[in-house]
């Protein structure tokens, strides 16, 4: 698009028709002097050749010739998106006027929006797949592999910052008997309940996981020992209260509990895991 303000157009219809963009030319009062077929096909040409009442005119009539204005218009041809320019010209080498250029980018915008939407969906799917890979399907907690990686990462972080990590280990006693007596569905109910209680009683920074059939681990980065102990006892109490409502017959359900603190009880994953599982 040329931006020369003088002798730009001398009523040459071939010039307008040879342009890729839709073009309308008006005098300084908004009266339409000329247009090309592209403008007519898009529905940009008003019936009475008066552009002042067009929705786009107030903005474009004041636009600088160097500006590129993005507009979305509802026309007879449908909803269209344009990049527009307003260029001052002289009509017949003497009368000041304006040429309004409309480059239709509707299809391009649609394609870009579609591509962006697909990219968003793809990323969501990727994130969903990744989430499934690190989550235990039954309880919704993190799985053992993710817990080990997270545990090591938290240890490195705590070592650098001089902070603490609380480690809580929970083992459901009686799950094997429940499975033998009531089937795996009975045991699954207990496991899901433990998962729910852990998720509902964890901070955003905590990491709760199922690390074995009936074994669970909760990391509390930065927590003080008294908070860790209180949290451990609360989770155990809530689980026992909940499981007492089940019809488990003579099967006794309990929770073995272990608590350890970094660095007080150890500085490595192996030592801390031994501490919480054996109490030694």
CSV table of C-alpha atoms in Angstrom, one decimal:
chain,number,residue,atom,x,y,z
A,1,UNK,CA,0.0,0.0,0.0
A,2,UNK,CA,1.6,3.3,-1.1
A,3,UNK,CA,1.2,6.3,1.3
A,4,UNK,CA,2.0,9.2,-1.0
A,5,UNK,CA,-0.5,12.0,-0.3
A,6,UNK,CA,-0.3,13.7,-3.7
A,7,UNK,CA,-1.5,12.8,-7.2
A,8,UNK,CA,-2.3,9.3,-5.8
A,9,UNK,CA,-5.5,8.7,-7.8
A,10,UNK,CA,-6.9,10.3,-10.9
A,11,UNK,CA,-10.2,8.5,-11.4
A,12,UNK,CA,-8.5,5.4,-12.9
A,13,UNK,CA,-11.0,2.5,-12.5
A,14,UNK,CA,-8.3,0.0,-13.7
A,15,UNK,CA,-6.1,1.0,-10.8
A,16,UNK,CA,-8.8,0.2,-8.2
A,17,UNK,CA,-9.8,-3.1,-9.7
A,18,UNK,CA,-6.2,-4.2,-9.9
A,19,UNK,CA,-5.7,-3.9,-6.2
A,20,UNK,CA,-5.9,-6.9,-3.9
A,21,UNK,CA,-7.6,-4.9,-1.1
A,22,UNK,CA,-11.1,-3.5,-0.9
A,23,UNK,CA,-10.8,0.2,-1.5
A,24,UNK,CA,-13.3,3.1,-0.9
A,25,UNK,CA,-12.5,6.7,-1.8
A,26,UNK,CA,-14.4,9.5,-0.2
A,27,UNK,CA,-14.2,13.3,0.1
A,28,UNK,CA,-13.5,14.9,3.4
A,29,UNK,CA,-17.2,15.0,4.3
A,30,UNK,CA,-17.6,11.2,4.0
A,31,UNK,CA,-19.3,11.1,0.6
A,32,UNK,CA,-18.3,8.0,-1.4
A,33,UNK,CA,-16.5,9.0,-4.6
A,34,UNK,CA,-15.5,5.6,-5.8
A,35,UNK,CA,-14.8,2.0,-4.8
A,36,UNK,CA,-13.7,-1.3,-6.3
A,37,UNK,CA,-15.6,-4.6,-6.8
A,38,UNK,CA,-13.9,-6.1,-3.8
A,39,UNK,CA,-15.5,-3.5,-1.5
A,40,UNK,CA,-18.9,-4.1,-3.0
A,41,UNK,CA,-18.7,-7.9,-2.7
A,42,UNK,CA,-17.7,-7.6,1.0
A,43,UNK,CA,-20.7,-5.3,1.7
A,44,UNK,CA,-18.6,-2.2,2.6
A,45,UNK,CA,-20.3,0.1,0.1
A,46,UNK,CA,-23.4,1.8,1.6
A,47,UNK,CA,-26.6,2.2,-0.4
A,48,UNK,CA,-26.7,6.0,-0.4
A,49,UNK,CA,-22.9,6.5,-0.9
A,50,UNK,CA,-22.6,8.1,2.5
A,51,UNK,CA,-19.8,6.7,4.6
A,52,UNK,CA,-20.4,8.8,7.6
A,53,UNK,CA,-23.0,6.3,9.0
A,54,UNK,CA,-20.7,3.3,8.5
A,55,UNK,CA,-19.6,1.8,11.8
A,56,UNK,CA,-15.9,2.0,10.9
A,57,UNK,CA,-15.9,5.5,9.5
A,58,UNK,CA,-15.4,7.6,12.7
A,59,UNK,CA,-12.3,5.6,13.6
A,60,UNK,CA,-10.7,5.3,10.2
A,61,UNK,CA,-11.4,8.9,9.1
A,62,UNK,CA,-9.2,10.1,11.9
A,63,UNK,CA,-6.5,7.4,11.6
A,64,UNK,CA,-2.9,8.3,10.7
A,65,UNK,CA,-1.7,7.1,7.3
A,66,UNK,CA,1.1,5.1,9.1
A,67,UNK,CA,-1.4,3.3,11.3
A,68,UNK,CA,-2.7,-0.2,10.6
A,69,UNK,CA,-6.1,-0.6,12.3
A,70,UNK,CA,-7.5,-4.0,13.1
A,71,UNK,CA,-11.3,-4.1,12.8
A,72,UNK,CA,-14.0,-6.8,13.1
A,73,UNK,CA,-17.1,-5.8,11.1
A,74,UNK,CA,-20.5,-7.4,10.7
A,75,UNK,CA,-21.4,-6.9,7.1
A,76,UNK,CA,-23.8,-8.4,4.6
A,77,UNK,CA,-21.1,-10.9,3.6
A,78,UNK,CA,-20.9,-12.0,7.3
A,79,UNK,CA,-18.5,-11.3,10.1
A,80,UNK,CA,-15.2,-10.2,8.6
A,81,UNK,CA,-11.8,-9.2,10.1
A,82,UNK,CA,-9.7,-6.6,8.4
A,83,UNK,CA,-6.4,-4.7,8.6
A,84,UNK,CA,-7.2,-1.2,7.5
A,85,UNK,CA,-5.3,1.9,6.4
A,86,UNK,CA,-6.4,5.5,5.7
A,87,UNK,CA,-4.4,7.4,3.1
A,88,UNK,CA,-4.9,11.0,2.3
A,89,UNK,CA,-5.0,11.6,-1.5
A,90,UNK,CA,-5.9,14.3,-4.1
A,91,UNK,CA,-8.7,13.6,-6.5
A,92,UNK,CA,-8.0,14.9,-10.0
A,93,UNK,CA,-4.8,16.4,-8.6
A,94,UNK,CA,-6.7,19.1,-6.6
A,95,UNK,CA,-9.5,17.9,-4.3
A,96,UNK,CA,-8.4,16.5,-0.9
A,97,UNK,CA,-9.9,13.1,-0.2
A,98,UNK,CA,-9.2,9.8,1.7
A,99,UNK,CA,-8.7,6.3,0.4
A,100,UNK,CA,-9.7,3.5,2.9
A,101,UNK,CA,-8.0,0.2,2.4
A,102,UNK,CA,-9.5,-3.0,3.8
A,103,UNK,CA,-7.4,-6.1,3.7
A,104,UNK,CA,-9.6,-9.1,4.5
A,105,UNK,CA,-7.8,-11.4,7.0
A,106,UNK,CA,-10.9,-13.4,8.0
A,107,UNK,CA,-9.7,-16.7,6.7
A,108,UNK,CA,-6.2,-16.1,8.1
A,109,UNK,CA,-7.6,-15.2,11.5
A,110,UNK,CA,-9.8,-18.2,11.5
A,111,UNK,CA,-6.9,-20.5,10.6
A,112,UNK,CA,-4.7,-18.9,13.3
A,113,UNK,CA,-7.5,-19.2,15.9
A,114,UNK,CA,-8.1,-22.8,14.8
A,115,UNK,CA,-4.4,-23.7,15.0
A,116,UNK,CA,-4.2,-22.0,18.5
A,117,UNK,CA,-7.3,-24.0,19.7
A,118,UNK,CA,-5.8,-27.2,18.5
A,119,UNK,CA,-2.5,-26.3,20.1
A,120,UNK,CA,-4.3,-25.7,23.4
A,121,UNK,CA,-6.1,-29.0,23.2
A,122,UNK,CA,-2.9,-30.8,22.4
A,123,UNK,CA,-1.2,-29.2,25.4
A,124,UNK,CA,-4.1,-30.1,27.6
A,125,UNK,CA,-3.9,-33.7,26.3
A,126,UNK,CA,-0.2,-33.8,26.9
A,127,UNK,CA,-0.7,-32.5,30.4
A,128,UNK,CA,-3.4,-35.0,31.0
A,129,UNK,CA,-1.3,-37.8,29.9
A,130,UNK,CA,1.6,-36.6,32.0
A,131,UNK,CA,-0.8,-36.3,35.0
A,132,UNK,CA,-2.0,-39.9,34.4
A,133,UNK,CA,1.6,-41.1,34.4
A,134,UNK,CA,2.4,-39.7,37.8
A,135,UNK,CA,-0.9,-40.4,39.5
A,136,UNK,CA,-2.2,-43.5,41.2
A,137,UNK,CA,-5.4,-44.3,39.3
A,138,UNK,CA,-7.4,-45.6,42.3
A,139,UNK,CA,-6.6,-42.9,44.9
A,140,UNK,CA,-5.6,-39.9,42.8
A,141,UNK,CA,-2.4,-39.6,44.8
A,142,UNK,CA,1.0,-39.4,43.3
A,143,UNK,CA,2.6,-42.7,42.5
A,144,UNK,CA,5.8,-44.2,43.9
A,145,UNK,CA,8.0,-43.2,41.1
A,146,UNK,CA,6.9,-39.6,41.3
A,147,UNK,CA,7.3,-39.6,45.1
A,148,UNK,CA,10.9,-40.8,44.9
A,149,UNK,CA,11.8,-38.1,42.4
A,150,UNK,CA,10.0,-35.4,44.4
A,151,UNK,CA,11.6,-36.6,47.7
A,152,UNK,CA,15.1,-36.3,46.3
A,153,UNK,CA,14.3,-32.9,44.8
A,154,UNK,CA,12.9,-31.6,48.2
A,155,UNK,CA,16.0,-32.9,50.0
A,156,UNK,CA,18.3,-30.9,47.7
A,157,UNK,CA,16.1,-27.8,48.1
A,158,UNK,CA,16.0,-28.2,51.9
A,159,UNK,CA,19.8,-28.7,52.0
A,160,UNK,CA,20.3,-25.4,50.1
A,161,UNK,CA,17.8,-23.4,52.0
A,162,UNK,CA,18.4,-24.9,55.4
A,163,UNK,CA,14.8,-25.8,55.9
A,164,UNK,CA,13.0,-28.9,57.2
A,165,UNK,CA,10.9,-31.7,55.7
A,166,UNK,CA,8.3,-33.7,57.6
A,167,UNK,CA,7.8,-37.3,56.4
A,168,UNK,CA,4.7,-39.2,57.4
A,169,UNK,CA,4.3,-42.9,56.6
A,170,UNK,CA,0.9,-44.7,56.9
A,171,UNK,CA,0.2,-48.4,56.4
A,172,UNK,CA,-3.3,-49.7,56.5
A,173,UNK,CA,-3.5,-52.8,58.7
A,174,UNK,CA,-6.2,-55.3,57.9
A,175,UNK,CA,-6.4,-54.5,54.2
A,176,UNK,CA,-5.4,-58.1,53.2
A,177,UNK,CA,-8.2,-59.6,55.3
A,178,UNK,CA,-10.7,-57.1,53.9
A,179,UNK,CA,-9.8,-58.2,50.3
A,180,UNK,CA,-10.0,-61.9,51.3
A,181,UNK,CA,-13.4,-61.4,53.0
A,182,UNK,CA,-15.1,-58.8,50.9
A,183,UNK,CA,-13.2,-58.9,47.7
A,184,UNK,CA,-10.9,-56.3,46.1
A,185,UNK,CA,-13.8,-53.8,45.9
A,186,UNK,CA,-13.9,-53.7,49.7
A,187,UNK,CA,-10.2,-52.9,49.9
A,188,UNK,CA,-10.5,-50.3,47.2
A,189,UNK,CA,-13.0,-48.4,49.3
A,190,UNK,CA,-10.5,-48.1,52.1
A,191,UNK,CA,-7.7,-47.1,49.8
A,192,UNK,CA,-9.9,-44.4,48.1
A,193,UNK,CA,-10.9,-43.1,51.5
A,194,UNK,CA,-7.3,-42.8,52.6
A,195,UNK,CA,-6.5,-41.0,49.4
A,196,UNK,CA,-9.4,-38.6,49.9
A,197,UNK,CA,-8.3,-37.8,53.5
A,198,UNK,CA,-4.7,-37.2,52.5
A,199,UNK,CA,-5.7,-34.9,49.6
A,200,UNK,CA,-8.1,-32.9,51.8
A,201,UNK,CA,-5.6,-32.5,54.6
A,202,UNK,CA,-2.6,-31.5,52.6
A,203,UNK,CA,-1.2,-28.0,51.9
A,204,UNK,CA,-0.5,-26.9,48.4
A,205,UNK,CA,3.2,-27.5,49.0
A,206,UNK,CA,2.7,-31.0,50.4
A,207,UNK,CA,3.2,-34.2,48.4
A,208,UNK,CA,1.0,-37.1,49.1
A,209,UNK,CA,1.4,-40.5,47.5
A,210,UNK,CA,0.6,-44.1,47.5
A,211,UNK,CA,3.9,-46.0,47.5
A,212,UNK,CA,2.6,-49.5,47.9
A,213,UNK,CA,-0.5,-51.6,48.0
A,214,UNK,CA,-1.6,-50.3,51.4
A,215,UNK,CA,1.3,-47.9,52.0
A,216,UNK,CA,1.1,-44.1,51.8
A,217,UNK,CA,3.7,-41.3,52.2
A,218,UNK,CA,3.2,-37.6,52.9
A,219,UNK,CA,5.9,-35.0,52.6
A,220,UNK,CA,5.5,-31.7,54.3
A,221,UNK,CA,8.3,-29.3,53.1
A,222,UNK,CA,9.2,-26.6,55.5
A,223,UNK,CA,6.9,-27.8,58.3
A,224,UNK,CA,7.8,-27.8,62.0
A,225,UNK,CA,7.9,-31.1,63.9
A,226,UNK,CA,4.8,-30.3,66.0
A,227,UNK,CA,2.8,-29.5,62.9
A,228,UNK,CA,3.9,-32.8,61.3
A,229,UNK,CA,3.0,-34.8,64.3
A,230,UNK,CA,-0.4,-33.1,64.5
A,231,UNK,CA,-1.1,-33.7,60.8
A,232,UNK,CA,-0.1,-37.4,61.1
A,233,UNK,CA,-2.4,-38.0,64.1
A,234,UNK,CA,-5.3,-36.2,62.5
A,235,UNK,CA,-5.1,-38.2,59.2
A,236,UNK,CA,-5.0,-41.4,61.2
A,237,UNK,CA,-7.9,-40.4,63.4
A,238,UNK,CA,-10.0,-39.3,60.4
A,239,UNK,CA,-9.3,-42.5,58.6
A,240,UNK,CA,-10.2,-44.7,61.6
A,241,UNK,CA,-13.4,-42.8,62.2
A,242,UNK,CA,-14.4,-43.1,58.6
A,243,UNK,CA,-13.5,-46.8,58.3
A,244,UNK,CA,-15.4,-47.6,61.5
A,245,UNK,CA,-18.6,-46.9,59.6
A,246,UNK,CA,-18.1,-49.8,57.2
A,247,UNK,CA,-19.5,-53.3,57.7
A,248,UNK,CA,-16.3,-55.1,58.0
A,249,UNK,CA,-17.4,-57.7,60.5
A,250,UNK,CA,-14.7,-59.0,62.8
A,251,UNK,CA,-11.9,-57.6,60.6
A,252,UNK,CA,-10.0,-55.1,62.6
A,253,UNK,CA,-8.7,-52.0,60.7
A,254,UNK,CA,-5.9,-49.9,62.0
A,255,UNK,CA,-3.2,-47.7,60.7
A,256,UNK,CA,0.5,-48.0,61.4
A,257,UNK,CA,2.0,-44.6,61.6
A,258,UNK,CA,5.6,-43.4,61.3
A,259,UNK,CA,7.0,-39.8,61.4
A,260,UNK,CA,10.5,-38.6,60.6
A,261,UNK,CA,12.1,-35.1,60.2
A,262,UNK,CA,14.9,-33.9,57.9
A,263,UNK,CA,17.6,-33.2,59.0
A,264,UNK,CA,16.9,-34.3,62.6
A,265,UNK,CA,16.3,-38.0,61.7
A,266,UNK,CA,18.5,-38.3,58.6
A,267,UNK,CA,19.7,-36.5,55.5
A,268,UNK,CA,19.0,-39.1,52.8
A,269,UNK,CA,16.0,-40.7,51.2
A,270,UNK,CA,17.0,-44.2,52.4
A,271,UNK,CA,17.7,-43.2,56.0
A,272,UNK,CA,14.5,-41.3,56.3
A,273,UNK,CA,12.4,-44.1,54.8
A,274,UNK,CA,13.9,-46.6,57.1
A,275,UNK,CA,13.1,-44.3,60.0
A,276,UNK,CA,9.4,-43.8,59.2
A,277,UNK,CA,8.9,-47.5,58.4
A,278,UNK,CA,10.7,-49.1,61.3
A,279,UNK,CA,10.7,-46.3,63.9
A,280,UNK,CA,14.5,-46.8,64.2
